[in-house]
Short mmCIF file of C-alpha atoms in Angstrom, two decimals:
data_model
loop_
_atom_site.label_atom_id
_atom_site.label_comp_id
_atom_site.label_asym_id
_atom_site.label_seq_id
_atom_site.Cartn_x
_atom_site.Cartn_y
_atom_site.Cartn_z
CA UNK A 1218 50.55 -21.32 19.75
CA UNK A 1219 50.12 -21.77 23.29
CA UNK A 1220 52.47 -20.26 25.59
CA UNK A 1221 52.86 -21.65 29.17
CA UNK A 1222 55.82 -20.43 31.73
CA UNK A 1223 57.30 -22.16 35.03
CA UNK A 1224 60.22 -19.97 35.60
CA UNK A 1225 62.62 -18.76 38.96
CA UNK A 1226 60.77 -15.44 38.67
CA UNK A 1227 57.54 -16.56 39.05
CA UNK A 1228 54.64 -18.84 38.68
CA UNK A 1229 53.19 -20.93 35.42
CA UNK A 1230 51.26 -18.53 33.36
CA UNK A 1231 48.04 -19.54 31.98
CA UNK A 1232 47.43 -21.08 28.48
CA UNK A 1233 46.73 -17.98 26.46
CA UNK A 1234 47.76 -17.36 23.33
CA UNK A 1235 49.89 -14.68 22.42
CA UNK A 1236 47.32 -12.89 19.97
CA UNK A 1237 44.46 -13.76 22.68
CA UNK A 1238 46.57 -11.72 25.04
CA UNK A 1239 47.77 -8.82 22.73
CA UNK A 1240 43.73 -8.35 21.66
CA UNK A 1241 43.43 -7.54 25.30
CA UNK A 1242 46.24 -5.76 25.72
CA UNK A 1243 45.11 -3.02 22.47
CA UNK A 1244 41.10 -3.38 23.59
CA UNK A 1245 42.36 -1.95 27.41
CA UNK A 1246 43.75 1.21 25.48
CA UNK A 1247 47.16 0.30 27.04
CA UNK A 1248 49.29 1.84 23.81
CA UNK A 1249 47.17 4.76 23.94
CA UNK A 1250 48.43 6.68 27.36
CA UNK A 1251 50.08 9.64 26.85
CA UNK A 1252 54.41 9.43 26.00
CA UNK A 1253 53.66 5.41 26.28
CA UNK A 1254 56.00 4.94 23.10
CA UNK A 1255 58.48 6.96 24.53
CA UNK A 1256 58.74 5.44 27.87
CA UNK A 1257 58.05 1.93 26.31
CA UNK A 1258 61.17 2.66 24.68
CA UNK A 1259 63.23 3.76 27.60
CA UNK A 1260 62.60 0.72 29.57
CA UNK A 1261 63.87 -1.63 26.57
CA UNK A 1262 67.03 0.72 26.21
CA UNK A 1263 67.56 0.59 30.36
CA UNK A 1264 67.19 -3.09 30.37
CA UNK A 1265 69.28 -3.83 27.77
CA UNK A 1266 72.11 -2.22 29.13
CA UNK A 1267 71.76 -3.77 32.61
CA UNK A 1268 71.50 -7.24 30.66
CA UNK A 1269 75.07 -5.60 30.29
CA UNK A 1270 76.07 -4.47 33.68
CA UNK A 1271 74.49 -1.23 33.79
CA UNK A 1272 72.92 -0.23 36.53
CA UNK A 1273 70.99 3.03 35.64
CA UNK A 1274 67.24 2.74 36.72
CA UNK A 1275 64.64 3.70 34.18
CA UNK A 1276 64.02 6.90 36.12
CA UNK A 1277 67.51 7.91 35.92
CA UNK A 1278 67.47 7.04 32.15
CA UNK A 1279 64.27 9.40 31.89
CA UNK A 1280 66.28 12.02 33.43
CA UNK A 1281 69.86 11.60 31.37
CA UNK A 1282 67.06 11.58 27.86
CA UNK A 1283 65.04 14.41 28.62
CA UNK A 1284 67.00 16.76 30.92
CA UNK A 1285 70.50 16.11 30.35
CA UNK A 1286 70.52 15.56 33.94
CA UNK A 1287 73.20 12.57 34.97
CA UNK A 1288 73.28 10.69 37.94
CA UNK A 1289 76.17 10.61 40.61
CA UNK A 1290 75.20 7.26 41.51
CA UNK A 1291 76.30 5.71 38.25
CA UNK A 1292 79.24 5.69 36.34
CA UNK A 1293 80.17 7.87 32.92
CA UNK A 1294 80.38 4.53 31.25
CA UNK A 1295 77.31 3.14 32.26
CA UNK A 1296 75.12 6.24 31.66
CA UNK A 1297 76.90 6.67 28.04
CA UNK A 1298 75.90 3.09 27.37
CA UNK A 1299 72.43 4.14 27.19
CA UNK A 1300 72.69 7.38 25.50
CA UNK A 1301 74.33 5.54 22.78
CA UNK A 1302 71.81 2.93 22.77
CA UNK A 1303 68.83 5.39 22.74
CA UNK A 1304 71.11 6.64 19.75
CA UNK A 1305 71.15 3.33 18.03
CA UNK A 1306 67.26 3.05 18.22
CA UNK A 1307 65.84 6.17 17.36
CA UNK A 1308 68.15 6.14 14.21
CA UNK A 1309 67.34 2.50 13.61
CA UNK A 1310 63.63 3.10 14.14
CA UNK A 1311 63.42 5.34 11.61
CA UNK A 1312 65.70 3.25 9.16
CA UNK A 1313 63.93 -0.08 9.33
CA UNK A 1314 60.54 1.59 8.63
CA UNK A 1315 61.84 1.99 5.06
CA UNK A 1316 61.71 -1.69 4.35
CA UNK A 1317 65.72 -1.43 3.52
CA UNK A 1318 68.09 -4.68 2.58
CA UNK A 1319 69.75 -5.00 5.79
CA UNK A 1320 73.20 -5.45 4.95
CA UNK A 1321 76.82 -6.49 6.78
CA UNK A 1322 77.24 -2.74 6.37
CA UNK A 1323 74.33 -1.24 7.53
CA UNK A 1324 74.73 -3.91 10.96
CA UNK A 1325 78.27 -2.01 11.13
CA UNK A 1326 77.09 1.35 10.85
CA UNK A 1327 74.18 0.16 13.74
CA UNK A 1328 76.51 -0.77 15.75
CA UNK A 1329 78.95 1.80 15.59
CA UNK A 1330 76.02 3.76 17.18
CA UNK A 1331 75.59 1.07 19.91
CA UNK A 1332 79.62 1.76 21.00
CA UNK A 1333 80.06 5.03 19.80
CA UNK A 1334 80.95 6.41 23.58
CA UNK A 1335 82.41 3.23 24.99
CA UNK A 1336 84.04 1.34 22.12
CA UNK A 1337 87.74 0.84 22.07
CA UNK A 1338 90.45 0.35 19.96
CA UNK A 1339 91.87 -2.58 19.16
CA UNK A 1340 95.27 -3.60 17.94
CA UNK A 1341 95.86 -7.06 17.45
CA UNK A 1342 98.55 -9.21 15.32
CA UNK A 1343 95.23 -9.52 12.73
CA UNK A 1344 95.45 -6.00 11.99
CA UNK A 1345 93.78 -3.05 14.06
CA UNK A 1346 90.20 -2.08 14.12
CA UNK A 1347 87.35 0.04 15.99
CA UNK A 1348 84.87 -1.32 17.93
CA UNK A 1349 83.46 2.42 18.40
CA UNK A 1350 83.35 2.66 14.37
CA UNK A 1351 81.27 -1.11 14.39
CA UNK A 1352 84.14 -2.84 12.66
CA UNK A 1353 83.94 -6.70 12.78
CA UNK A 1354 86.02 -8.08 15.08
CA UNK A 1355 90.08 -9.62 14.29
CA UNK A 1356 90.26 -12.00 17.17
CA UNK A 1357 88.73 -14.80 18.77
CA UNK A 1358 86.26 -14.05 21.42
CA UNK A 1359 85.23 -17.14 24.26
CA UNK A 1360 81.56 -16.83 26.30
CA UNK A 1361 82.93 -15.77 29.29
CA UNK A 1362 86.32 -17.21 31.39
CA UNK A 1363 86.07 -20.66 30.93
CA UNK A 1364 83.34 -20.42 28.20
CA UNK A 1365 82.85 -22.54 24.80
CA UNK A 1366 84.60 -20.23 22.24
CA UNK A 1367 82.33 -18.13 19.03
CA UNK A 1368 83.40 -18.56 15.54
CA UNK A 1369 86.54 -18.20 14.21
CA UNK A 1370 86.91 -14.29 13.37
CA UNK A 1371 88.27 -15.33 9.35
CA UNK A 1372 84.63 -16.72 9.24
CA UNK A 1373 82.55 -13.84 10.12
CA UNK A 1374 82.19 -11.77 7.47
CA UNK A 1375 81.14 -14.41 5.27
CA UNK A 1376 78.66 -15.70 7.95
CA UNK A 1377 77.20 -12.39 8.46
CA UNK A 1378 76.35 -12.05 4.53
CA UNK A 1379 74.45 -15.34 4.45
CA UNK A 1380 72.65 -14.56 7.40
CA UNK A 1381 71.82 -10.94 5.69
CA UNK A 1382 70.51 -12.29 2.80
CA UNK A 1383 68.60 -15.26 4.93
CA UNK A 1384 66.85 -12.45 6.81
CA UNK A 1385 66.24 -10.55 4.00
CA UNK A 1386 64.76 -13.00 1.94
CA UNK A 1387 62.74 -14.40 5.01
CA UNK A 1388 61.24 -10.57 5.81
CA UNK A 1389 60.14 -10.50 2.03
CA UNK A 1390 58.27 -14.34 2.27
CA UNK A 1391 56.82 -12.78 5.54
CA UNK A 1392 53.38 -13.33 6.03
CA UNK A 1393 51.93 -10.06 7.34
CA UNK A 1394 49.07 -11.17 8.82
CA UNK A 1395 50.73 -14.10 11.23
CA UNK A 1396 51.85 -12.22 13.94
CA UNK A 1397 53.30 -15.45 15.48
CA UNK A 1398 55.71 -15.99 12.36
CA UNK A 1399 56.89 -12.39 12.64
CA UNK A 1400 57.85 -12.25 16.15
CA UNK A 1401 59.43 -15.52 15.44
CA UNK A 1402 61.38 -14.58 12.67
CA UNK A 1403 62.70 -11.32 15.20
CA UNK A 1404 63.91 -14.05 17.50
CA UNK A 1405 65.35 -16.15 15.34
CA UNK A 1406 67.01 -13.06 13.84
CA UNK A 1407 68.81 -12.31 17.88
CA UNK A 1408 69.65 -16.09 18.02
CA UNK A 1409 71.87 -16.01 14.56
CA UNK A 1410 73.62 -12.52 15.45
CA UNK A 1411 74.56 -13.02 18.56
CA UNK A 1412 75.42 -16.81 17.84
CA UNK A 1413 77.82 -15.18 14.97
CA UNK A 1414 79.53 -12.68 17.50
CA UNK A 1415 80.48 -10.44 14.97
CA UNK A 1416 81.79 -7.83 17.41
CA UNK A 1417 84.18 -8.41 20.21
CA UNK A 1418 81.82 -6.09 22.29
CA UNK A 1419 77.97 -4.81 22.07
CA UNK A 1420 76.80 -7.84 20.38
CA UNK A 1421 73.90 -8.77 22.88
CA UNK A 1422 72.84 -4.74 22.55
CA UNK A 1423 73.17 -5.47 18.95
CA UNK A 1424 71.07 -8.70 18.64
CA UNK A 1425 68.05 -7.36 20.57
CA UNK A 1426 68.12 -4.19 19.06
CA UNK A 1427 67.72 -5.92 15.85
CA UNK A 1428 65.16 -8.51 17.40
CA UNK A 1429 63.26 -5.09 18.09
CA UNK A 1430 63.53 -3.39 15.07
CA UNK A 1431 62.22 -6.46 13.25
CA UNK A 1432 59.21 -6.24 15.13
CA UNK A 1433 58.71 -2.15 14.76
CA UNK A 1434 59.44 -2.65 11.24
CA UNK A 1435 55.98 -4.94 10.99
CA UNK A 1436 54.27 -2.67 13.68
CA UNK A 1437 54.48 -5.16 16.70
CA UNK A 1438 54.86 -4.34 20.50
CA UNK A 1439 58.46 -4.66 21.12
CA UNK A 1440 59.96 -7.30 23.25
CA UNK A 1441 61.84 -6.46 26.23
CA UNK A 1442 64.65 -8.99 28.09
CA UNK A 1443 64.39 -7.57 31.67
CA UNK A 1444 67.17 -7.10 33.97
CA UNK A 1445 65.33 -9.72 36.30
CA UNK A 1446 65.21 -11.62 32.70
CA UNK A 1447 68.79 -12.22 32.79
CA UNK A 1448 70.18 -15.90 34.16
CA UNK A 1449 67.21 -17.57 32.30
CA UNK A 1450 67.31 -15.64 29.15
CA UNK A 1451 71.50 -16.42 29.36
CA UNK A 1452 70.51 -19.78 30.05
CA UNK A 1453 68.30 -20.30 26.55
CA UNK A 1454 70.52 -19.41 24.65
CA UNK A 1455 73.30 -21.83 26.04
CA UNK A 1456 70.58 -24.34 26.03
CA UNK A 1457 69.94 -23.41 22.21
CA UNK A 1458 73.43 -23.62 21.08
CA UNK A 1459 74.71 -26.30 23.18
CA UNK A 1460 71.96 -28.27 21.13
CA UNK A 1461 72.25 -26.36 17.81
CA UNK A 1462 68.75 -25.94 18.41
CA UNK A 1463 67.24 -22.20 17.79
CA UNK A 1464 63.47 -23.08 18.82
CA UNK A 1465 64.61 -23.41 22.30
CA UNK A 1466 65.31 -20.13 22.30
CA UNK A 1467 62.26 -18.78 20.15
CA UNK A 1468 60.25 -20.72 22.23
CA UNK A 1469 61.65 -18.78 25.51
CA UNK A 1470 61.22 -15.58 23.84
CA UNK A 1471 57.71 -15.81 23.06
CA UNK A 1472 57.06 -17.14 26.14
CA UNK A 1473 58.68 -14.33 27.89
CA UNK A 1474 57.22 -11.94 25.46
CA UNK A 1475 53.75 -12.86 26.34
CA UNK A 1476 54.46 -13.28 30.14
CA UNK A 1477 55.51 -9.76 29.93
CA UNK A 1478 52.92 -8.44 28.01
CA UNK A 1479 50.11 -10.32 30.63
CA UNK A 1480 51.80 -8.24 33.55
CA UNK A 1481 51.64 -5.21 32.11
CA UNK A 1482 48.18 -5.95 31.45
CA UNK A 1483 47.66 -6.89 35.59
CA UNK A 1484 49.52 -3.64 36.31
CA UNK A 1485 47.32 -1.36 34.09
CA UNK A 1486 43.89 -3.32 35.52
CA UNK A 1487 45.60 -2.30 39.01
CA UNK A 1488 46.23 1.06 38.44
CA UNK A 1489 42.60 1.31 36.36
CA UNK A 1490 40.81 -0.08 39.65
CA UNK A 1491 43.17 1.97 42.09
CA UNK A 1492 42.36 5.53 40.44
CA UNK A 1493 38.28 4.18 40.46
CA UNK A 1494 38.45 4.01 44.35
CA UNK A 1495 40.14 7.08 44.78
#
């Protein structure tokens, strides 16, 4: 699959594959510096939460993970955000590497770790519920003022179960050795939750943490949706559902994916050639 990009942020990326480029990317040693899990996972968690509206910089999220030490540039909210999403992936992490049945339950209980600082309560003529505790949401929810509208809330919980047991039965038909059908099936995985909108907040933390934990589940690099990411990775997936199409926005992802992964490999050959001259 070849992956080409014209995009705002910059210019057309060369036809490489996406395995070409992640040979490369393992032959340079890249996963092999020192903490490069660790801060590989900070920089998802920070730019998730400015997809968001958070503004905490992955050095101040380094800080806040390691020292305790917050920032007075940022707000309470913003910098429990991320501890609660650092929360939700060092548990999940650890979960999906059992191989478990991911169920409407166990998305619940993942994303009552996503809110567990910041969700509210809500009390609605549906009945009340938590969005700190995960609970599926009792009211109609719109994309934004102005916006098409999600589902129906009544439908929800029966849409989440077929898409459990879709995912489930897809991880299981996997084919381990086509690295290209994984990450796929990880996108495709964000598209459906997020399309569902099970909860009236966290649901675009929820859908990429999932994405991700799909892909550490089959030991894959990660994909990360950058803050500079944002308008065009908004845009595919209005593009997506306005057509009721889901490749458009597996094809964006795995072009983004790779387009990350080739800078990272530019920055490292930079850095490699920089310490050389010193």
């Amino acid at each position: 699959m070849n992956s080409t990009t014209g995009t705002k942020r910059g210019i057309v990326m060369p036809e490489r594959t996406l395995r070409q480029i992640l040979d490369e990317y393992f032959s340079l040693g890249i996963k092999d510096q020192i903490d490069w899990e660790k801060f590989y996972l900070y920089s998802i968690i920070t730019h998730s939460t400015a997809i968001e509206g958070s503004t905490v910089t992955e050095v101040e999220a380094q800080l806040l993970f390691d020292e305790g030490i917050t920032s007075g540039k940022r707000t309470i909210v913003e910098q429990m955000m991320n501890l609660d999403l650092k929360d939700a992936y060092e548990y999940g992490i650890k979960w999906i590497r059992q191989h478990p049945e991911i169920t409407v339950d166990s998305l619940i209980n993942l994303s009552a770790k996503v809110m567990a600082r910041t969700g509210s309560e809500y009390h609605t003529i549906s009945g009340d519920f938590s969005a700190a505790k995960g609970e599926l949401r009792k009211v109609n929810v719109s994309a934004g003022i102005g916006g098409t509208s999600y589902m129906a809330y009544q439908k929800v919980p029966a849409k989440l179960e077929a898409f459990c047991n879709e995912l489930n039965q897809r991880r299981k038909d996997i084919d381990l050795s086509d690295i290209i059908s994984i990450y796929n099936l990880s996108f495709w995985a964000h598209y459906e939750l997020v399309t569902i909108h099970p909860w009236v907040d966290g649901n675009g933390r929820m859908s990429r943490l999932l994405m991700n934990l799909l892909q550490w589940e089959f030991n894959l690099i990660p994909s990360k949706v950058l803050r500079e990411d944002k308008a065009e990775y908004i845009q595919a997936l209005i593009d997506a559902r306005e057509n009721e199409d889901d490749s458009i926005f597996v094809s964006f992802m795995m072009s983004l994916h790779t387009r990350h992964l080739q800078e990272e490999i530019e920055q490292f050959n930079s850095s490699m050639n920089d310490s050389h001259a010193d």
